[in-house]
């Protein structure tokens, strides 16, 4: 299967100062706000660390967690900013609870999602059901 490009977005609540910029959000912009991030072992964080290196700057998060729920709570209740793939906050964006802002640099456009299975391997009924569910219900997988 082909990888699906998943650009990273800045997730903020409506009315946040970054939402009023009228342009893409830069790393320098992020540095001025309360930032919540995933730990370094996650792909999103790896892309962001690479962008930091390219811009010769370091973002220091106020919240570092592997909990997507905690990150979204940080945005909604503490007026924080998180960087993630848009699908991770799709429901909240659709409900108008948060906004997904375009981000710079273009490196942040390079994130990809992969659904990997072994070629020729017959999946168990449970794995087949999971794969069907992912393809039909999970936004990130629908394009595969």
PDB file of C-alpha atoms in Angstrom, residues 20-115:
ATOM      1  CA  UNK A  20      -5.619  35.109  14.321  1.00  0.00           C
ATOM      2  CA  UNK A  21      -2.257  35.245  12.514  1.00  0.00           C
ATOM      3  CA  UNK A  22      -3.765  34.774   9.056  1.00  0.00           C
ATOM      4  CA  UNK A  23      -0.781  32.708   7.891  1.00  0.00           C
ATOM      5  CA  UNK A  24       0.935  29.395   8.479  1.00  0.00           C
ATOM      6  CA  UNK A  25       2.267  28.840  11.982  1.00  0.00           C
ATOM      7  CA  UNK A  26       6.062  28.706  12.276  1.00  0.00           C
ATOM      8  CA  UNK A  27       8.263  27.099  14.893  1.00  0.00           C
ATOM      9  CA  UNK A  28       9.157  30.593  16.127  1.00  0.00           C
ATOM     10  CA  UNK A  29       5.435  31.236  16.649  1.00  0.00           C
ATOM     11  CA  UNK A  30       5.088  28.015  18.620  1.00  0.00           C
ATOM     12  CA  UNK A  31       7.980  28.942  20.875  1.00  0.00           C
ATOM     13  CA  UNK A  32       5.952  31.897  22.224  1.00  0.00           C
ATOM     14  CA  UNK A  33       3.026  29.764  23.416  1.00  0.00           C
ATOM     15  CA  UNK A  34       2.244  26.948  25.851  1.00  0.00           C
ATOM     16  CA  UNK A  35       3.116  23.812  23.938  1.00  0.00           C
ATOM     17  CA  UNK A  36       2.079  20.214  24.525  1.00  0.00           C
ATOM     18  CA  UNK A  37       3.961  17.447  22.709  1.00  0.00           C
ATOM     19  CA  UNK A  38       4.314  13.713  22.417  1.00  0.00           C
ATOM     20  CA  UNK A  39       7.561  12.123  23.671  1.00  0.00           C
ATOM     21  CA  UNK A  40      10.489  11.621  21.284  1.00  0.00           C
ATOM     22  CA  UNK A  41       9.648   8.022  20.368  1.00  0.00           C
ATOM     23  CA  UNK A  42       6.568   9.026  18.363  1.00  0.00           C
ATOM     24  CA  UNK A  43       6.754   9.756  14.622  1.00  0.00           C
ATOM     25  CA  UNK A  44       5.073  13.134  15.021  1.00  0.00           C
ATOM     26  CA  UNK A  45       7.729  14.180  17.484  1.00  0.00           C
ATOM     27  CA  UNK A  46      10.506  12.846  15.248  1.00  0.00           C
ATOM     28  CA  UNK A  47       9.294  15.045  12.364  1.00  0.00           C
ATOM     29  CA  UNK A  48       9.059  18.029  14.710  1.00  0.00           C
ATOM     30  CA  UNK A  49      12.539  17.408  16.128  1.00  0.00           C
ATOM     31  CA  UNK A  50      13.894  17.322  12.580  1.00  0.00           C
ATOM     32  CA  UNK A  51      12.180  20.640  11.833  1.00  0.00           C
ATOM     33  CA  UNK A  52      13.640  22.113  15.035  1.00  0.00           C
ATOM     34  CA  UNK A  53      17.083  20.976  13.971  1.00  0.00           C
ATOM     35  CA  UNK A  54      16.608  22.512  10.506  1.00  0.00           C
ATOM     36  CA  UNK A  55      15.520  25.842  12.009  1.00  0.00           C
ATOM     37  CA  UNK A  56      18.233  25.654  14.689  1.00  0.00           C
ATOM     38  CA  UNK A  57      15.808  26.092  17.517  1.00  0.00           C
ATOM     39  CA  UNK A  58      14.492  24.047  20.373  1.00  0.00           C
ATOM     40  CA  UNK A  59      10.865  23.914  21.448  1.00  0.00           C
ATOM     41  CA  UNK A  60      10.359  23.323  25.155  1.00  0.00           C
ATOM     42  CA  UNK A  61       6.939  21.848  25.881  1.00  0.00           C
ATOM     43  CA  UNK A  62       5.031  22.647  29.039  1.00  0.00           C
ATOM     44  CA  UNK A  63       3.272  19.304  28.704  1.00  0.00           C
ATOM     45  CA  UNK A  64       4.955  16.117  27.534  1.00  0.00           C
ATOM     46  CA  UNK A  65       2.622  13.123  27.403  1.00  0.00           C
ATOM     47  CA  UNK A  66       1.769  10.087  25.322  1.00  0.00           C
ATOM     48  CA  UNK A  67      -1.953  10.664  25.944  1.00  0.00           C
ATOM     49  CA  UNK A  68      -3.888  12.131  22.999  1.00  0.00           C
ATOM     50  CA  UNK A  69      -6.754  12.895  25.377  1.00  0.00           C
ATOM     51  CA  UNK A  70      -4.447  14.846  27.710  1.00  0.00           C
ATOM     52  CA  UNK A  71      -3.056  16.829  24.767  1.00  0.00           C
ATOM     53  CA  UNK A  72      -6.544  17.782  23.549  1.00  0.00           C
ATOM     54  CA  UNK A  73      -7.550  18.685  27.105  1.00  0.00           C
ATOM     55  CA  UNK A  74      -4.441  20.903  27.271  1.00  0.00           C
ATOM     56  CA  UNK A  75      -5.656  22.740  24.151  1.00  0.00           C
ATOM     57  CA  UNK A  76      -9.270  23.096  25.241  1.00  0.00           C
ATOM     58  CA  UNK A  77      -8.862  23.822  28.946  1.00  0.00           C
ATOM     59  CA  UNK A  78      -5.432  25.434  29.201  1.00  0.00           C
ATOM     60  CA  UNK A  79      -5.346  27.336  25.882  1.00  0.00           C
ATOM     61  CA  UNK A  80      -2.311  25.331  24.827  1.00  0.00           C
ATOM     62  CA  UNK A  81      -1.008  24.402  21.391  1.00  0.00           C
ATOM     63  CA  UNK A  82      -0.239  20.910  20.170  1.00  0.00           C
ATOM     64  CA  UNK A  83       1.324  19.682  16.933  1.00  0.00           C
ATOM     65  CA  UNK A  84      -0.204  16.551  15.476  1.00  0.00           C
ATOM     66  CA  UNK A  85      -1.677  15.073  12.333  1.00  0.00           C
ATOM     67  CA  UNK A  86      -5.105  16.587  11.660  1.00  0.00           C
ATOM     68  CA  UNK A  87      -6.845  13.203  11.888  1.00  0.00           C
ATOM     69  CA  UNK A  88      -5.902  12.984  15.573  1.00  0.00           C
ATOM     70  CA  UNK A  89      -8.256  15.878  16.346  1.00  0.00           C
ATOM     71  CA  UNK A  90     -10.711  15.429  13.450  1.00  0.00           C
ATOM     72  CA  UNK A  91     -13.783  14.997  15.654  1.00  0.00           C
ATOM     73  CA  UNK A  92     -12.911  18.024  17.796  1.00  0.00           C
ATOM     74  CA  UNK A  93     -12.279  20.131  14.670  1.00  0.00           C
ATOM     75  CA  UNK A  94     -15.581  19.000  13.152  1.00  0.00           C
ATOM     76  CA  UNK A  95     -17.394  19.885  16.378  1.00  0.00           C
ATOM     77  CA  UNK A  96     -15.754  23.353  16.378  1.00  0.00           C
ATOM     78  CA  UNK A  97     -14.012  22.757  19.697  1.00  0.00           C
ATOM     79  CA  UNK A  98     -10.540  23.246  18.194  1.00  0.00           C
ATOM     80  CA  UNK A  99      -8.959  24.543  14.996  1.00  0.00           C
ATOM     81  CA  UNK A 100      -6.300  22.840  12.854  1.00  0.00           C
ATOM     82  CA  UNK A 101      -3.785  25.428  11.606  1.00  0.00           C
ATOM     83  CA  UNK A 102      -1.411  24.951   8.704  1.00  0.00           C
ATOM     84  CA  UNK A 103       2.201  24.786   9.844  1.00  0.00           C
ATOM     85  CA  UNK A 104       5.597  25.736   8.447  1.00  0.00           C
ATOM     86  CA  UNK A 105       8.214  24.697   7.480  1.00  0.00           C
ATOM     87  CA  UNK A 106       7.358  22.390   4.591  1.00  0.00           C
ATOM     88  CA  UNK A 107       9.144  19.608   6.485  1.00  0.00           C
ATOM     89  CA  UNK A 108       6.027  19.373   8.625  1.00  0.00           C
ATOM     90  CA  UNK A 109       4.183  18.380   5.450  1.00  0.00           C
ATOM     91  CA  UNK A 110       6.262  15.212   5.227  1.00  0.00           C
ATOM     92  CA  UNK A 111       4.572  13.011   7.788  1.00  0.00           C
ATOM     93  CA  UNK A 112       3.191   9.753   6.447  1.00  0.00           C
ATOM     94  CA  UNK A 113       0.862   7.093   7.770  1.00  0.00           C
ATOM     95  CA  UNK A 114       1.408   3.461   6.874  1.00  0.00           C
ATOM     96  CA  UNK A 115      -0.828   0.451   7.208  1.00  0.00           C
TER      97      UNK A 115
END
